[in-house]
Each structure stands twice: as C-alpha cells, then as structure tokens.
Short mmCIF file of C-alpha atoms and ligand atoms in Angstrom, two decimals:
data_model
loop_
_atom_site.label_atom_id
_atom_site.label_comp_id
_atom_site.label_asym_id
_atom_site.label_seq_id
_atom_site.Cartn_x
_atom_site.Cartn_y
_atom_site.Cartn_z
CA MET A 23 12.50 94.97 -14.08
CA LYS A 24 15.28 96.74 -12.14
CA LEU A 25 16.29 100.22 -13.35
CA ASN A 26 19.79 99.14 -14.35
CA ASN A 27 18.37 96.37 -16.53
CA LEU A 28 16.04 98.88 -18.17
CA LEU A 29 18.94 101.20 -18.87
CA LEU A 30 21.00 98.34 -20.25
CA MET A 31 18.12 97.23 -22.43
CA ALA A 32 17.70 100.76 -23.75
CA VAL A 33 21.41 101.00 -24.58
CA LEU A 34 21.49 97.64 -26.31
CA LEU A 35 18.34 98.37 -28.28
CA ALA A 36 19.86 101.66 -29.43
CA VAL A 37 23.03 99.92 -30.49
CA PHE A 38 21.25 97.13 -32.32
CA ALA A 39 18.42 99.18 -33.77
CA CYS A 40 20.03 98.89 -37.18
CA GLY A 41 22.20 95.90 -36.54
CA PRO A 42 22.13 93.07 -39.05
CA GLN A 43 20.82 90.73 -36.40
CA GLN A 44 17.56 92.63 -36.87
CA LYS A 45 16.81 90.09 -39.55
CA LYS A 46 17.54 92.53 -42.37
CA SER A 47 18.44 91.01 -45.67
CA SER A 48 19.82 92.57 -48.79
CA ASP A 49 18.38 92.09 -52.22
CA THR A 50 20.71 91.20 -55.06
CA ASN A 51 21.81 94.81 -55.43
CA GLY A 52 22.85 94.95 -51.79
CA LYS A 53 20.01 97.32 -50.91
CA GLU A 54 18.25 96.48 -47.68
CA THR A 55 14.85 95.04 -48.35
CA ALA A 56 11.98 95.26 -45.93
CA GLU A 57 11.95 92.98 -42.91
CA ALA A 58 12.95 89.65 -44.47
CA PRO A 59 11.00 86.51 -43.60
CA ASP A 60 12.72 85.04 -40.63
CA ASP A 61 12.43 81.42 -41.58
CA LYS A 62 16.16 80.79 -41.96
CA MET A 63 16.91 81.42 -38.28
CA GLU A 64 13.97 79.44 -36.95
CA TRP A 65 15.62 76.01 -36.72
CA TRP A 66 18.79 77.60 -35.34
CA ARG A 67 16.90 79.37 -32.55
CA ASP A 68 14.94 76.23 -31.68
CA ALA A 69 18.17 74.21 -31.53
CA ARG A 70 19.73 76.34 -28.74
CA PHE A 71 22.72 73.97 -28.32
CA GLY A 72 25.56 72.99 -30.69
CA MET A 73 29.06 71.54 -30.72
CA PHE A 74 32.10 73.58 -31.76
CA ILE A 75 35.10 71.53 -32.93
CA HIS A 76 38.62 72.93 -33.24
CA TRP A 77 40.75 70.31 -34.96
CA GLY A 78 43.82 70.54 -37.17
CA LEU A 79 47.59 70.22 -37.28
CA TYR A 80 47.87 72.04 -33.93
CA ALA A 81 46.53 68.89 -32.21
CA ILE A 82 49.87 67.23 -33.01
CA PRO A 83 52.12 69.50 -30.89
CA ALA A 84 49.13 69.61 -28.48
CA GLY A 85 50.48 72.70 -26.76
CA GLU A 86 54.20 71.91 -26.66
CA TYR A 87 56.94 73.00 -29.10
CA ASN A 88 60.66 72.37 -28.68
CA GLY A 89 60.01 71.35 -25.08
CA ASN A 90 58.20 74.59 -24.31
CA LYS A 91 54.61 74.42 -23.07
CA THR A 92 52.82 77.22 -24.86
CA GLU A 93 50.92 79.61 -22.61
CA GLY A 94 48.24 80.47 -25.14
CA ILE A 95 45.40 78.52 -26.69
CA GLY A 96 46.44 75.37 -28.50
CA GLU A 97 45.46 76.36 -32.02
CA TRP A 98 47.66 79.51 -31.78
CA ILE A 99 50.88 77.55 -31.18
CA MET A 100 52.29 78.39 -34.64
CA ASN A 101 52.05 82.09 -33.89
CA ASN A 102 52.74 82.11 -30.17
CA GLU A 103 55.79 79.85 -30.42
CA GLN A 104 56.92 81.64 -33.60
CA ILE A 105 57.13 78.38 -35.53
CA PRO A 106 58.45 79.15 -39.03
CA ILE A 107 56.01 78.19 -41.78
CA LYS A 108 58.33 75.52 -43.23
CA GLU A 109 58.68 73.98 -39.77
CA TYR A 110 54.94 74.01 -39.06
CA GLU A 111 54.14 72.48 -42.48
CA LYS A 112 55.99 69.33 -41.34
CA TYR A 113 53.06 68.55 -39.02
CA ALA A 114 50.95 67.86 -42.14
CA ALA A 115 53.04 64.80 -42.93
CA GLN A 116 52.30 63.53 -39.38
CA PHE A 117 48.53 64.11 -39.53
CA ASN A 118 47.06 60.59 -39.56
CA PRO A 119 44.16 60.43 -37.07
CA GLU A 120 43.55 56.70 -37.15
CA LYS A 121 40.90 56.91 -34.42
CA PHE A 122 38.78 59.45 -36.30
CA ASP A 123 35.23 58.09 -36.47
CA ALA A 124 32.70 60.65 -37.67
CA GLU A 125 29.76 58.51 -36.61
CA GLU A 126 31.15 58.17 -33.08
CA TRP A 127 31.64 61.96 -32.85
CA VAL A 128 28.06 62.58 -34.01
CA SER A 129 26.69 59.93 -31.64
CA ILE A 130 28.39 61.66 -28.68
CA LEU A 131 27.13 65.05 -29.88
CA LYS A 132 23.55 63.86 -30.35
CA ASP A 133 23.47 62.05 -26.99
CA ALA A 134 24.57 65.31 -25.36
CA GLY A 135 21.44 66.98 -26.69
CA MET A 136 23.25 69.07 -29.29
CA LYS A 137 21.44 69.82 -32.54
CA TYR A 138 24.20 71.21 -34.77
CA ILE A 139 27.95 71.12 -35.29
CA VAL A 140 30.47 73.78 -36.36
CA ILE A 141 33.92 72.39 -37.21
CA THR A 142 37.05 74.26 -38.29
CA SER A 143 37.35 73.74 -42.04
CA LYS A 144 40.50 75.89 -41.88
CA HIS A 145 41.84 77.72 -38.83
CA HIS A 146 44.35 80.57 -38.85
CA ASP A 147 47.22 78.16 -39.65
CA GLY A 148 45.77 77.68 -43.12
CA PHE A 149 45.57 73.86 -43.13
CA CYS A 150 42.35 72.60 -44.76
CA LEU A 151 40.38 69.60 -43.51
CA TRP A 152 38.89 68.98 -46.95
CA ASP A 153 40.19 68.41 -50.48
CA SER A 154 40.41 72.00 -51.65
CA LYS A 155 40.99 72.64 -55.33
CA VAL A 156 42.82 75.92 -54.71
CA THR A 157 45.57 74.53 -52.50
CA GLU A 158 47.52 71.36 -51.76
CA TYR A 159 47.88 72.40 -48.10
CA ASP A 160 45.01 70.13 -47.19
CA VAL A 161 44.29 66.76 -45.64
CA MET A 162 43.99 65.04 -49.04
CA ASP A 163 47.26 66.26 -50.59
CA ALA A 164 49.59 67.06 -47.70
CA SER A 165 48.80 64.38 -45.12
CA PRO A 166 49.01 60.57 -45.09
CA PHE A 167 45.38 60.46 -43.92
CA LYS A 168 44.00 61.30 -47.37
CA ARG A 169 40.34 61.24 -46.30
CA ASP A 170 37.87 64.10 -46.68
CA ILE A 171 37.09 64.75 -43.02
CA LEU A 172 34.34 67.27 -43.76
CA ALA A 173 32.61 64.87 -46.15
CA GLU A 174 32.67 62.02 -43.62
CA LEU A 175 31.39 64.28 -40.84
CA ALA A 176 28.65 65.75 -43.05
CA GLU A 177 27.46 62.26 -43.96
CA ALA A 178 27.37 61.19 -40.32
CA CYS A 179 25.42 64.33 -39.42
CA LYS A 180 22.92 63.72 -42.22
CA LYS A 181 22.25 60.19 -40.92
CA GLU A 182 21.42 61.56 -37.45
CA GLY A 183 19.56 64.73 -38.44
CA ILE A 184 22.32 66.99 -37.10
CA ARG A 185 22.74 70.34 -38.88
CA PHE A 186 26.21 70.83 -40.41
CA GLY A 187 28.17 74.05 -39.98
CA LEU A 188 31.69 75.15 -40.86
CA TYR A 189 34.07 77.54 -39.18
CA HIS A 190 36.41 79.31 -41.63
CA SER A 191 39.27 81.65 -40.78
CA ILE A 192 39.66 84.82 -42.83
CA MET A 193 43.12 85.31 -41.35
CA ASP A 194 45.59 82.85 -42.88
CA TRP A 195 49.14 82.50 -41.59
CA HIS A 196 50.19 80.19 -44.41
CA HIS A 197 49.01 81.80 -47.66
CA PRO A 198 51.72 84.13 -49.03
CA GLN A 199 49.18 86.83 -49.98
CA ALA A 200 47.37 86.74 -46.64
CA GLN A 201 49.98 86.48 -43.98
CA ALA A 202 51.49 89.64 -42.58
CA ILE A 203 55.02 90.30 -43.58
CA TRP A 204 55.98 88.37 -40.52
CA GLU A 205 59.09 86.39 -41.37
CA PRO A 206 61.57 87.60 -40.26
CA ASN A 207 59.47 90.38 -38.74
CA TYR A 208 57.65 87.71 -36.79
CA ASN A 209 55.19 89.19 -34.36
CA LYS A 210 52.94 87.88 -31.66
CA GLY A 211 49.18 88.24 -32.03
CA GLY A 212 48.85 86.95 -35.54
CA ASN A 213 49.26 88.86 -38.77
CA ASP A 214 47.44 91.89 -37.55
CA THR A 215 50.22 94.45 -37.67
CA VAL A 216 51.59 94.76 -41.19
CA ALA A 217 48.81 94.21 -43.73
CA ASN A 218 49.86 92.22 -46.76
CA PRO A 219 49.37 94.45 -49.81
CA GLU A 220 48.29 91.40 -51.79
CA PHE A 221 45.46 90.53 -49.36
CA PRO A 222 42.77 91.65 -51.88
CA GLN A 223 44.07 88.99 -54.29
CA TYR A 224 43.93 86.40 -51.53
CA PHE A 225 40.35 87.50 -50.79
CA GLN A 226 39.19 87.22 -54.41
CA ASN A 227 41.25 84.26 -55.63
CA TYR A 228 41.49 82.06 -52.53
CA LEU A 229 39.11 82.97 -49.70
CA LYS A 230 35.96 83.34 -51.81
CA PRO A 231 36.67 80.24 -53.94
CA GLN A 232 37.20 78.20 -50.76
CA VAL A 233 33.93 79.48 -49.29
CA ALA A 234 32.25 78.45 -52.54
CA GLU A 235 33.77 74.95 -52.20
CA LEU A 236 32.45 74.70 -48.63
CA MET A 237 28.97 75.64 -49.83
CA ASP A 238 28.93 73.62 -53.06
CA ASN A 239 30.47 70.38 -51.83
CA TYR A 240 28.87 69.94 -48.38
CA PRO A 241 25.36 70.33 -46.87
CA THR A 242 26.53 73.41 -45.04
CA GLU A 243 23.84 75.39 -43.19
CA ILE A 244 26.06 77.61 -41.01
CA LEU A 245 29.19 79.54 -41.99
CA TRP A 246 31.09 80.66 -38.88
CA PHE A 247 33.81 83.14 -39.87
CA ASP A 248 36.67 84.22 -37.65
CA GLY A 249 39.96 86.09 -37.84
CA GLU A 250 38.16 89.08 -39.30
CA TRP A 251 39.88 91.61 -37.05
CA ILE A 252 43.03 92.02 -39.17
CA PRO A 253 43.42 95.47 -40.78
CA ALA A 254 43.88 93.91 -44.24
CA TYR A 255 40.27 92.67 -44.14
CA THR A 256 37.81 95.51 -44.69
CA THR A 257 34.12 95.93 -44.02
CA GLU A 258 33.66 96.28 -47.77
CA MET A 259 35.12 92.80 -48.15
CA GLY A 260 32.86 91.57 -45.34
CA LYS A 261 29.73 92.88 -47.03
CA GLU A 262 30.88 91.53 -50.40
CA LEU A 263 31.50 88.09 -48.87
CA TYR A 264 28.09 88.06 -47.14
CA GLN A 265 26.36 89.09 -50.38
CA PHE A 266 28.34 86.43 -52.27
CA ILE A 267 27.05 83.81 -49.84
CA MET A 268 23.45 85.06 -49.91
CA GLU A 269 23.38 84.96 -53.70
CA LYS A 270 24.51 81.34 -53.58
CA ASP A 271 22.22 80.33 -50.69
CA PRO A 272 19.90 82.86 -49.01
CA GLN A 273 19.13 80.26 -46.32
CA MET A 274 22.76 80.12 -45.17
CA ILE A 275 23.19 81.30 -41.57
CA VAL A 276 26.32 83.45 -41.26
CA ASN A 277 27.82 84.82 -38.05
CA ASN A 278 28.70 88.48 -37.58
CA ARG A 279 32.45 87.83 -37.93
CA VAL A 280 31.94 87.77 -41.71
CA ASP A 281 32.15 91.55 -41.38
CA LYS A 282 33.85 93.96 -38.97
CA GLY A 283 31.01 94.66 -36.55
CA ARG A 284 32.06 92.40 -33.68
CA GLN A 285 33.20 94.23 -30.61
CA GLY A 286 35.90 91.92 -29.34
CA MET A 287 34.92 89.08 -27.01
CA SER A 288 31.50 90.63 -26.32
CA GLY A 289 30.62 89.47 -29.81
CA PHE A 290 27.79 91.89 -30.46
CA ASN A 291 27.86 94.33 -33.33
CA ALA A 292 28.78 97.92 -32.84
CA GLU A 293 26.29 100.52 -34.04
CA GLY A 294 26.19 100.60 -37.79
CA ASP A 295 25.17 98.37 -40.62
CA PHE A 296 27.40 95.30 -40.42
CA ALA A 297 26.66 91.99 -42.15
CA GLY A 298 25.94 88.81 -40.27
CA ASP A 299 22.95 86.97 -38.84
CA PHE A 300 23.97 86.52 -35.21
CA GLY A 301 26.26 87.91 -32.55
CA THR A 302 29.17 85.86 -31.20
CA PRO A 303 30.07 86.43 -27.54
CA GLU A 304 33.17 84.37 -26.87
CA GLN A 305 34.08 82.75 -23.54
CA GLU A 306 31.38 84.86 -21.93
CA ILE A 307 27.63 85.02 -21.44
CA PRO A 308 26.10 88.48 -21.83
CA ASP A 309 24.26 89.85 -18.81
CA THR A 310 21.11 89.99 -20.85
CA GLY A 311 19.93 89.22 -24.36
CA VAL A 312 18.09 91.67 -26.57
CA GLU A 313 14.66 90.94 -28.03
CA GLY A 314 14.98 90.22 -31.74
CA VAL A 315 18.79 89.94 -31.68
CA ASP A 316 20.15 86.47 -32.42
CA TRP A 317 23.35 85.54 -30.61
CA GLU A 318 25.39 82.50 -29.61
CA SER A 319 27.95 82.22 -26.81
CA CYS A 320 30.89 80.02 -27.82
CA MET A 321 32.91 78.55 -24.95
CA THR A 322 35.55 75.97 -24.20
CA MET A 323 35.24 73.17 -21.63
CA ASN A 324 38.76 73.87 -20.34
CA ASP A 325 40.79 76.93 -21.43
CA THR A 326 41.77 75.99 -24.98
CA TRP A 327 39.93 75.49 -28.27
CA GLY A 328 42.57 73.32 -29.94
CA TYR A 329 43.80 70.35 -27.90
CA LYS A 330 46.54 70.91 -25.30
CA TYR A 331 47.55 67.76 -23.45
CA PHE A 332 48.30 69.60 -20.22
CA ASP A 333 45.20 71.86 -20.04
CA ASP A 334 43.28 70.19 -17.21
CA ASN A 335 41.31 73.24 -16.14
CA TRP A 336 37.98 71.63 -16.98
CA LYS A 337 34.70 73.32 -16.13
CA SER A 338 32.41 71.22 -13.95
CA GLU A 339 29.37 69.43 -15.38
CA GLU A 340 27.24 71.70 -13.15
CA THR A 341 28.80 74.84 -14.65
CA LEU A 342 28.29 73.63 -18.20
CA ILE A 343 24.64 72.66 -17.62
CA ARG A 344 23.88 75.93 -15.84
CA ASN A 345 25.65 77.89 -18.62
CA LEU A 346 23.31 76.29 -21.14
CA ILE A 347 20.29 77.23 -19.02
CA ASP A 348 21.56 80.77 -18.39
CA ILE A 349 22.16 81.34 -22.11
CA ALA A 350 18.74 79.95 -23.07
CA SER A 351 17.09 82.13 -20.39
CA LYS A 352 18.50 85.13 -22.26
CA GLY A 353 17.40 83.91 -25.69
CA GLY A 354 20.82 82.76 -26.92
CA ASN A 355 22.48 79.63 -28.27
CA PHE A 356 25.34 77.74 -26.62
CA LEU A 357 28.18 76.55 -28.90
CA LEU A 358 30.32 74.32 -26.68
CA ASN A 359 33.78 73.34 -27.90
CA VAL A 360 35.59 70.03 -28.15
CA GLY A 361 39.26 69.92 -29.18
CA PRO A 362 39.92 66.40 -30.51
CA LYS A 363 43.37 64.84 -30.07
CA ALA A 364 45.74 64.24 -33.00
CA ASP A 365 44.56 60.62 -33.21
CA GLY A 366 40.97 61.75 -33.79
CA ALA A 367 39.58 60.81 -30.39
CA PHE A 368 37.76 63.26 -28.11
CA PRO A 369 39.46 63.88 -24.75
CA GLN A 370 37.82 61.68 -22.10
CA ALA A 371 37.11 64.73 -19.94
CA SER A 372 35.04 66.17 -22.81
CA ILE A 373 33.18 62.89 -23.29
CA ASP A 374 32.34 62.70 -19.58
CA ARG A 375 30.94 66.25 -19.49
CA LEU A 376 28.92 65.75 -22.65
CA LYS A 377 27.43 62.58 -21.16
CA ALA A 378 26.35 64.46 -18.04
CA MET A 379 24.80 67.23 -20.16
CA GLY A 380 22.97 64.60 -22.18
CA ASP A 381 21.61 62.94 -19.04
CA TRP A 382 20.21 66.31 -17.94
CA MET A 383 18.82 67.06 -21.40
CA ASP A 384 17.15 63.63 -21.51
CA LYS A 385 14.99 64.80 -18.60
CA TYR A 386 14.63 68.50 -19.30
CA SER A 387 15.30 69.37 -22.97
CA GLU A 388 11.68 70.59 -23.31
CA SER A 389 12.73 73.57 -21.17
CA ILE A 390 15.57 74.45 -23.58
CA TYR A 391 14.63 73.56 -27.19
CA GLY A 392 12.39 76.08 -28.91
CA THR A 393 12.23 78.34 -25.87
CA THR A 394 12.57 82.09 -25.74
CA SER A 395 14.05 84.34 -23.09
CA SER A 396 12.56 84.66 -19.64
CA PRO A 397 9.44 86.83 -19.30
CA PHE A 398 10.41 87.58 -15.70
CA ALA A 399 13.30 89.24 -13.89
CA ARG A 400 16.11 86.82 -13.06
CA PRO A 401 15.35 85.06 -9.75
CA ASP A 402 18.04 84.48 -7.13
CA TRP A 403 17.48 80.71 -7.17
CA GLY A 404 17.91 80.01 -10.89
CA ARG A 405 16.64 80.92 -14.34
CA TYR A 406 13.39 81.00 -16.34
CA THR A 407 12.78 80.10 -19.98
CA GLN A 408 9.49 80.32 -21.85
CA LYS A 409 7.65 78.43 -24.56
CA ASP A 410 4.07 79.45 -25.48
CA ASN A 411 2.02 79.56 -22.26
CA ARG A 412 4.59 77.63 -20.27
CA VAL A 413 7.34 79.17 -18.18
CA TYR A 414 10.08 76.80 -17.06
CA ALA A 415 11.60 77.53 -13.66
CA HIS A 416 15.14 76.07 -13.54
CA VAL A 417 15.89 75.81 -9.82
CA PHE A 418 19.59 75.73 -8.93
CA ASP A 419 19.04 76.47 -5.21
CA TRP A 420 16.16 74.35 -3.88
CA PRO A 421 14.09 76.15 -1.19
CA GLU A 422 14.71 74.69 2.29
CA ASP A 423 11.19 75.73 3.37
CA LYS A 424 9.72 73.92 0.34
CA LYS A 425 8.21 77.22 -0.85
CA LEU A 426 9.60 78.44 -4.18
CA VAL A 427 9.01 82.18 -4.49
CA VAL A 428 8.14 82.94 -8.12
CA ASP A 429 7.70 86.22 -9.95
CA ALA A 430 4.85 88.22 -8.47
CA SER A 431 3.50 88.95 -11.95
CA ALA A 432 3.06 85.27 -12.73
CA LYS A 433 -0.61 84.30 -13.13
CA ILE A 434 -0.16 80.57 -12.68
CA ALA A 435 -2.97 78.25 -13.74
CA LYS A 436 -1.04 75.09 -12.83
CA ALA A 437 2.46 74.05 -11.78
CA TRP A 438 4.19 70.67 -11.84
CA LEU A 439 7.64 69.07 -11.83
CA LEU A 440 8.77 68.64 -15.45
CA ASP A 441 10.10 65.17 -14.71
CA ASP A 442 6.75 64.15 -13.20
CA GLY A 443 5.11 62.57 -16.20
CA SER A 444 1.72 62.54 -14.46
CA LYS A 445 1.93 66.32 -14.01
CA ASN A 446 0.72 66.06 -10.41
CA PRO A 447 -0.14 69.70 -9.60
CA LEU A 448 1.97 71.55 -7.07
CA GLU A 449 0.17 73.92 -4.72
CA VAL A 450 0.36 77.57 -5.80
CA GLY A 451 -0.39 80.18 -3.19
CA MET A 452 0.46 83.47 -1.56
CA ASN A 453 3.01 83.49 1.21
CA GLY A 454 3.95 86.75 2.87
CA GLY A 455 2.96 88.75 -0.17
CA ASN A 456 4.85 86.42 -2.51
CA VAL A 457 3.51 84.00 -5.07
CA THR A 458 4.87 80.60 -4.05
CA VAL A 459 4.88 77.08 -5.41
CA SER A 460 5.03 74.30 -2.81
CA VAL A 461 7.72 71.80 -3.76
CA PRO A 462 8.88 68.44 -2.35
CA GLU A 463 11.61 68.35 0.27
CA ASN A 464 14.27 67.01 -2.11
CA ALA A 465 15.25 68.51 -5.44
CA PRO A 466 14.71 66.06 -8.34
CA ASP A 467 18.02 67.12 -9.87
CA GLU A 468 21.08 68.34 -7.96
CA VAL A 469 22.25 70.64 -10.76
CA ALA A 470 18.96 72.16 -11.96
CA SER A 471 15.41 70.93 -11.31
CA VAL A 472 12.66 72.21 -13.58
CA ILE A 473 9.14 73.25 -12.57
CA VAL A 474 6.58 74.00 -15.26
CA LEU A 475 4.42 77.06 -14.64
CA GLU A 476 1.40 77.04 -16.90
CA ILE A 477 0.44 80.69 -17.29
CA GLU A 478 -3.21 81.74 -17.45
CA ASP A 479 -4.29 83.07 -20.85
O1 FHN B 25 41.60 83.31 -32.68
C1 FHN B 25 40.42 82.52 -32.61
C2 FHN B 25 40.58 81.40 -31.63
O2 FHN B 25 41.65 80.58 -32.00
C3 FHN B 25 39.29 80.58 -31.59
O3 FHN B 25 39.03 80.01 -32.86
C4 FHN B 25 38.13 81.50 -31.16
C5 FHN B 25 36.83 80.71 -31.15
O4 FHN B 25 35.78 81.57 -31.39
N1 FHN B 25 38.04 82.63 -32.10
C6 FHN B 25 39.22 83.42 -32.27
C7 FHN B 25 39.45 84.33 -31.09
O5 FHN B 25 38.37 85.25 -30.96
#
C-alpha cells in the first residue's frame, strides 16, 4: 500500500479510535459497555445499496417561487427564497399527489437492486408525511391528500422485503420554538444564526415525541437524522436522543447526525465520543474507508435532493454504477436519492438510471452484496471487492492486450468471468513480473465487467 494511503489510514484510525462507529453501545445508564455484539449492523452492511427519497411540500414549487428559479437545492426553497411561513403553509392545501403509488416506488427500488429505503418523514420545512399527534402540520390534517404516506410505503416495503428507514430533520423552520428568530430577521442558511431560547422545549415536547411516533407506528429500522448543525441543538441533546432511541429499540440503526460529530460534508465523526452508528459523507465518496467504521455516502442523481423541474444535470448511468462499485470497494453503503414530483411520480430520468443500475445488478450483485472492502491497493483499471475467499475485480478499462494485471500479492487458485455461469477458468500467469489474468477480447459489460478471483487458502 502506498505511503500516503498508510498515512491516511493512520490518521483516520486515530480519529475514529473512539468514534461511535466503533460499534460501541451504551448501557441504560449511558455508560459505554464492552464491544457490543455487532448484529444490528450486519444486514445494513450486507445491503450496501439503498434509496434516499426527499419528498414534501417543496415538490410543489419545484424550484421556482414568484417567477424566480431558486439557485439552491429544491427542498431549501422556503429558506433560500425567504418565503414567509404563512405563505409556505399554503402549499399544504395544494399537496395532493394523485399519482403516488407506494408499490410502484418499491418495485422500481427493488428492481434497481436496492435493499432499503430512507424517506423524509419531515424535512427542515417542518411538514410531516404522516399523521402526527403533536401537530396538524401534516399530510393528514393540512392537505387534501389525507393518506398516511409513511404507512403505505412501509406496507409496500414489507411485502417486498425492503428495509424501511426514515429521515428526520432536527432543524425545523416551522415550529415556533425551533425556528431561529428569523422573521423579520430572515437569514439565509437556515435557522443557524440566532438560537431560539425555547429550543429545549421543542426538543423535549415535539422532537422526541415525533421520533417516538416514527418508531412506534412504523416498522422503522433506520433513523437518519439531519439538520443537527444548528447551535441550538447540543451534543448533550444528541446523546440523550440516541439513548432515548436505544432504550426503545436497541436494534435501531441511527446515523451520526443524531449528535454533533459530523464534520460537514465529509460525514465522518471528529475525534471524541459522539453518538451514531455510521458516518454520512454527503455528495462525496471518501478516498478510502476505515476498517471497522460503518459509513454511507448519500448522493443525488442530479444536483438537488427535492425535485426541481429545471435541474437536468443528471449523472450518467456509468457514473452511478461506478460510484456504487467504488463505495463498496471501500466498505461503504450507497444511499442514492430520488426527488419525486408533486404528483407522486418519480422523474423519468431517475427511473431510467435506476433501470440501468438494476440491469447491471442483475448480472453482478454478488460482487456488491455482503462484500467487504478491497484487500488490494486500488488498481488503475477499476476496483476490487471481497467476499470470503473470492475477490471481485470490477474492470472499468478492459485491457487491449487481453492481459489483466492483478495485484502481485494475489495467490489466485482460479479466475472466471462472473457472468459466465459455467465458470470456465481464465488463464492466470506471470507476464513481465506481473500476475495476469487472460481475458477475452471484448468486455462483457461496457460499464464494469466482473472477474472472480478465487484466492488460495
Ligand atoms: O440540508 C440538508 C439537505 O437539504 C439534504 O437533506 C441533505 C441530504 O443529506 N442533508 C442536509 C445538508 O447536509
């Protein structure tokens, strides 16, 4: 392994030596117990690939307010276009997604090879996609739709064996005890300047009761918090909220944004004892993972999380497939976002990309599900993943001389093309001091072909 990678690994290990991703758990008194059994993360690690959904009132303006196309991400339109609360609330009366079909969403997700879903129960704008008992600012009371979206989606997931997760924003621009004192002192960048002195009451009497509703009323297995960066929210609150969740369900998987450890978009925890079960790099893939540290890169397909009708900057199918492989090669999960339209339909561009990812996964999911990070240095031609005594070589750049140079440390017992069901062996030899695998002239897959390297015991 190159020196710079060793140095990076040493730095990351030092930073995460006591990080919560080290599978620590707290007993009921909040004291750290010994290494907790790691069963709760097992299915999540094996899954490797999930769907993020950002959906809410912001899909109605879809990026435009008063004729102005907002420059920021779609779900921030209330803040970025300084829409007064009473004005924004009017979108609730328009929220009637007649094309919403939970089973269709889950069918698209499952066909793409995704194993879990994380949907916005409530984003920063405060509007709830379920029938909350602590507010009427929800789909059941404030909109003509009057259907429990989370319940319908959870049921559809259960039918298809898809794990159900919920995003929940700590920051809340609607609740009078949470929002910064922003009207008329409206500010850009959310309510992160003037902390509301009543935020502790919001935390105890609104945020925690809503989290309890999301745990009690739905088969929730992941809680994905966000909006934790505001000064009003403290690390003491973060640890209290994590403990509250663990006491209700110790199997619940909770991201590191429940506390204050996240370091911006890098998503990994700073040094120190912060709560949370996995790191959350956002719109980026870390250069390397860290053994024993769970993490998940969340990314958009274009540039926005919530739907914007004019955001056509879509990533290619090749980029999305190779991102999944790159992330898995580093031992991470990929949470890929869809921003449904106001009518409840997925954008066609999202559907097309998910179909292409599913076609690739139909052939090669064995090299993604249940794998761990590469045992070898990153090759120039692609990425490796590993599962037991098999190393999967994902070849982006097919060798013109039909000789794939593999890691010199690889002791290969047998090699074959993953999509060759008969496992016809490929010739393994030495070529100019390199270990090589002889491959056919044409790559089986133009985006990423996979060769199985069975490693000698
Ligand atoms: O502010 C949010 C943003 O709207 C979006 O939800 C992303 C997705 O992880 N998280 C926050 C920005 O870090």
